[in-house]
Amino acid sequence: MIADLQCVVLDCSEPTELAEFYQMLLGGAVNQEDRRWALGEGWATLHTPSGLVLAFQRVADYMPPQWPDSTRPQQFHLDFGVADLDRAQEQVLASGARMLDDGSGGRSWRVYADPAGHPFCLVRH
């Protein structure tokens, strides 16, 4: 095992609005303090009673999916918590992932694509 699932991140145009929608559906706390994420205008979170965390990320010119139209597919990515970013990176790259963003500037996360091209992040615990 390389990592544990930290949250599911959904792209959207209004992060707090979407977090509040899911709060109505699932309960929980919107934008609860959590050392793993910085909250801001472009990012919101929902900590649900079951322990699941959903995050909502503002995307410029967001275009929602149109089910089942594959030209506008579903949009989300997974964040995986790891103790050692460098070691986890070696393992995911060796397993077929590719680097999309190396996290330069001292960030605590890096972005990769899985073998099918879906983005995911490794985030230092």
PDB file of C-alpha atoms in Angstrom:
ATOM      1  CA  MET A   1       0.000   0.000   0.000  1.00  0.00           C
ATOM      2  CA  ILE A   2       1.385   3.402  -1.015  1.00  0.00           C
ATOM      3  CA  ALA A   3      -1.281   5.835   0.257  1.00  0.00           C
ATOM      4  CA  ASP A   4      -4.674   6.387   1.861  1.00  0.00           C
ATOM      5  CA  LEU A   5      -7.550   8.209   0.158  1.00  0.00           C
ATOM      6  CA  GLN A   6      -7.846  11.702   1.669  1.00  0.00           C
ATOM      7  CA  CYS A   7     -10.716  13.155  -0.312  1.00  0.00           C
ATOM      8  CA  VAL A   8     -12.519  13.289  -3.628  1.00  0.00           C
ATOM      9  CA  VAL A   9     -12.198  16.642  -5.399  1.00  0.00           C
ATOM     10  CA  LEU A  10     -14.882  17.925  -7.751  1.00  0.00           C
ATOM     11  CA  ASP A  11     -14.277  20.738 -10.233  1.00  0.00           C
ATOM     12  CA  CYS A  12     -16.930  23.471 -10.247  1.00  0.00           C
ATOM     13  CA  SER A  13     -17.505  27.192 -10.675  1.00  0.00           C
ATOM     14  CA  GLU A  14     -18.675  27.956  -7.081  1.00  0.00           C
ATOM     15  CA  PRO A  15     -16.873  25.800  -4.481  1.00  0.00           C
ATOM     16  CA  THR A  16     -18.658  26.989  -1.324  1.00  0.00           C
ATOM     17  CA  GLU A  17     -22.079  26.809  -2.967  1.00  0.00           C
ATOM     18  CA  LEU A  18     -21.448  23.222  -4.074  1.00  0.00           C
ATOM     19  CA  ALA A  19     -20.055  22.273  -0.635  1.00  0.00           C
ATOM     20  CA  GLU A  20     -23.260  23.607   0.953  1.00  0.00           C
ATOM     21  CA  PHE A  21     -25.379  21.565  -1.473  1.00  0.00           C
ATOM     22  CA  TYR A  22     -23.560  18.377  -0.480  1.00  0.00           C
ATOM     23  CA  GLN A  23     -23.793  19.377   3.192  1.00  0.00           C
ATOM     24  CA  MET A  24     -27.586  19.518   2.796  1.00  0.00           C
ATOM     25  CA  LEU A  25     -27.456  16.040   1.239  1.00  0.00           C
ATOM     26  CA  LEU A  26     -24.902  14.349   3.525  1.00  0.00           C
ATOM     27  CA  GLY A  27     -24.637  16.500   6.673  1.00  0.00           C
ATOM     28  CA  GLY A  28     -21.254  17.468   8.065  1.00  0.00           C
ATOM     29  CA  ALA A  29     -19.182  20.631   8.272  1.00  0.00           C
ATOM     30  CA  VAL A  30     -18.296  22.980   5.439  1.00  0.00           C
ATOM     31  CA  ASN A  31     -14.758  24.397   5.537  1.00  0.00           C
ATOM     32  CA  GLN A  32     -13.809  22.750   8.816  1.00  0.00           C
ATOM     33  CA  GLU A  33     -10.203  23.541   9.706  1.00  0.00           C
ATOM     34  CA  ASP A  34      -7.909  20.765   8.508  1.00  0.00           C
ATOM     35  CA  ARG A  35      -4.111  20.939   8.326  1.00  0.00           C
ATOM     36  CA  ARG A  36      -4.170  19.116   4.968  1.00  0.00           C
ATOM     37  CA  TRP A  37      -5.807  21.968   3.047  1.00  0.00           C
ATOM     38  CA  ALA A  38      -5.727  25.732   2.902  1.00  0.00           C
ATOM     39  CA  LEU A  39      -9.227  27.102   2.515  1.00  0.00           C
ATOM     40  CA  GLY A  40      -9.842  29.992   0.192  1.00  0.00           C
ATOM     41  CA  GLU A  41     -12.012  31.508  -2.469  1.00  0.00           C
ATOM     42  CA  GLY A  42     -11.170  28.773  -4.976  1.00  0.00           C
ATOM     43  CA  TRP A  43     -11.424  25.774  -2.622  1.00  0.00           C
ATOM     44  CA  ALA A  44     -14.007  24.447  -0.172  1.00  0.00           C
ATOM     45  CA  THR A  45     -14.361  21.210   1.776  1.00  0.00           C
ATOM     46  CA  LEU A  46     -17.088  19.129   3.357  1.00  0.00           C
ATOM     47  CA  HIS A  47     -16.194  16.784   6.231  1.00  0.00           C
ATOM     48  CA  THR A  48     -19.101  14.332   6.356  1.00  0.00           C
ATOM     49  CA  PRO A  49     -20.311  12.463   9.466  1.00  0.00           C
ATOM     50  CA  SER A  50     -19.071   9.176   7.928  1.00  0.00           C
ATOM     51  CA  GLY A  51     -15.511  10.525   7.741  1.00  0.00           C
ATOM     52  CA  LEU A  52     -15.516  11.039   3.968  1.00  0.00           C
ATOM     53  CA  VAL A  53     -14.131  14.396   2.855  1.00  0.00           C
ATOM     54  CA  LEU A  54     -15.339  16.001  -0.349  1.00  0.00           C
ATOM     55  CA  ALA A  55     -13.459  18.989  -1.739  1.00  0.00           C
ATOM     56  CA  PHE A  56     -14.621  21.474  -4.350  1.00  0.00           C
ATOM     57  CA  GLN A  57     -12.184  23.294  -6.608  1.00  0.00           C
ATOM     58  CA  ARG A  58     -12.936  26.394  -8.697  1.00  0.00           C
ATOM     59  CA  VAL A  59     -12.049  25.965 -12.370  1.00  0.00           C
ATOM     60  CA  ALA A  60     -11.950  28.919 -14.754  1.00  0.00           C
ATOM     61  CA  ASP A  61     -14.511  28.592 -17.534  1.00  0.00           C
ATOM     62  CA  TYR A  62     -15.977  25.488 -15.900  1.00  0.00           C
ATOM     63  CA  MET A  63     -18.129  23.412 -18.261  1.00  0.00           C
ATOM     64  CA  PRO A  64     -20.280  20.842 -16.449  1.00  0.00           C
ATOM     65  CA  PRO A  65     -20.466  17.241 -17.633  1.00  0.00           C
ATOM     66  CA  GLN A  66     -23.334  16.289 -19.900  1.00  0.00           C
ATOM     67  CA  TRP A  67     -24.318  12.736 -19.100  1.00  0.00           C
ATOM     68  CA  PRO A  68     -23.843  10.506 -21.053  1.00  0.00           C
ATOM     69  CA  ASP A  69     -22.092  12.688 -23.668  1.00  0.00           C
ATOM     70  CA  SER A  70     -18.448  11.598 -23.705  1.00  0.00           C
ATOM     71  CA  THR A  71     -17.301  14.910 -25.212  1.00  0.00           C
ATOM     72  CA  ARG A  72     -18.079  16.513 -21.819  1.00  0.00           C
ATOM     73  CA  PRO A  73     -17.175  13.713 -19.361  1.00  0.00           C
ATOM     74  CA  GLN A  74     -17.447  13.573 -15.592  1.00  0.00           C
ATOM     75  CA  GLN A  75     -14.780  15.659 -13.823  1.00  0.00           C
ATOM     76  CA  PHE A  76     -13.067  14.903 -10.515  1.00  0.00           C
ATOM     77  CA  HIS A  77      -9.745  13.798  -9.100  1.00  0.00           C
ATOM     78  CA  LEU A  78      -8.545  11.851  -6.068  1.00  0.00           C
ATOM     79  CA  ASP A  79      -6.137  13.058  -3.367  1.00  0.00           C
ATOM     80  CA  PHE A  80      -3.997  10.389  -1.690  1.00  0.00           C
ATOM     81  CA  GLY A  81      -2.193  11.077   1.583  1.00  0.00           C
ATOM     82  CA  VAL A  82       1.396   9.806   1.797  1.00  0.00           C
ATOM     83  CA  ALA A  83       4.113  10.035   4.425  1.00  0.00           C
ATOM     84  CA  ASP A  84       6.963  10.390   1.914  1.00  0.00           C
ATOM     85  CA  LEU A  85       6.217  12.225  -1.341  1.00  0.00           C
ATOM     86  CA  ASP A  86       9.466  11.214  -3.044  1.00  0.00           C
ATOM     87  CA  ARG A  87       9.068   7.504  -2.266  1.00  0.00           C
ATOM     88  CA  ALA A  88       5.393   7.502  -3.273  1.00  0.00           C
ATOM     89  CA  GLN A  89       6.297   9.297  -6.510  1.00  0.00           C
ATOM     90  CA  GLU A  90       8.854   6.612  -7.375  1.00  0.00           C
ATOM     91  CA  GLN A  91       6.224   3.933  -6.847  1.00  0.00           C
ATOM     92  CA  VAL A  92       3.409   5.527  -8.846  1.00  0.00           C
ATOM     93  CA  LEU A  93       5.716   6.417 -11.753  1.00  0.00           C
ATOM     94  CA  ALA A  94       7.064   2.854 -11.782  1.00  0.00           C
ATOM     95  CA  SER A  95       3.449   1.620 -11.924  1.00  0.00           C
ATOM     96  CA  GLY A  96       2.572   3.630 -15.036  1.00  0.00           C
ATOM     97  CA  ALA A  97       1.582   7.090 -13.777  1.00  0.00           C
ATOM     98  CA  ARG A  98       3.082  10.209 -15.305  1.00  0.00           C
ATOM     99  CA  MET A  99       3.955  13.540 -13.722  1.00  0.00           C
ATOM    100  CA  LEU A 100       1.680  16.492 -14.523  1.00  0.00           C
ATOM    101  CA  ASP A 101       2.893  19.021 -11.906  1.00  0.00           C
ATOM    102  CA  ASP A 102       5.990  18.480  -9.761  1.00  0.00           C
ATOM    103  CA  GLY A 103       4.820  20.737  -6.930  1.00  0.00           C
ATOM    104  CA  SER A 104       7.674  23.199  -7.334  1.00  0.00           C
ATOM    105  CA  GLY A 105       7.835  25.992  -4.815  1.00  0.00           C
ATOM    106  CA  GLY A 106       7.718  23.718  -1.791  1.00  0.00           C
ATOM    107  CA  ARG A 107       4.049  22.705  -2.085  1.00  0.00           C
ATOM    108  CA  SER A 108       2.921  19.679  -0.121  1.00  0.00           C
ATOM    109  CA  TRP A 109       1.269  18.007  -3.131  1.00  0.00           C
ATOM    110  CA  ARG A 110       2.127  16.825  -6.630  1.00  0.00           C
ATOM    111  CA  VAL A 111      -0.172  16.036  -9.550  1.00  0.00           C
ATOM    112  CA  TYR A 112       0.018  12.899 -11.703  1.00  0.00           C
ATOM    113  CA  ALA A 113      -2.052  11.168 -14.369  1.00  0.00           C
ATOM    114  CA  ASP A 114      -2.997   7.527 -13.984  1.00  0.00           C
ATOM    115  CA  PRO A 115      -2.344   5.205 -16.957  1.00  0.00           C
ATOM    116  CA  ALA A 116      -5.720   6.190 -18.467  1.00  0.00           C
ATOM    117  CA  GLY A 117      -4.999   9.927 -18.073  1.00  0.00           C
ATOM    118  CA  HIS A 118      -7.139  10.670 -14.983  1.00  0.00           C
ATOM    119  CA  PRO A 119      -5.439  13.205 -12.697  1.00  0.00           C
ATOM    120  CA  PHE A 120      -4.710  12.449  -9.049  1.00  0.00           C
ATOM    121  CA  CYS A 121      -2.611  14.087  -6.331  1.00  0.00           C
ATOM    122  CA  LEU A 122      -0.155  12.750  -3.805  1.00  0.00           C
ATOM    123  CA  VAL A 123      -0.361  14.927  -0.694  1.00  0.00           C
ATOM    124  CA  ARG A 124       2.117  14.813   2.187  1.00  0.00           C
ATOM    125  CA  HIS A 125       0.363  13.958   5.499  1.00  0.00           C
TER     126      HIS A 125
END
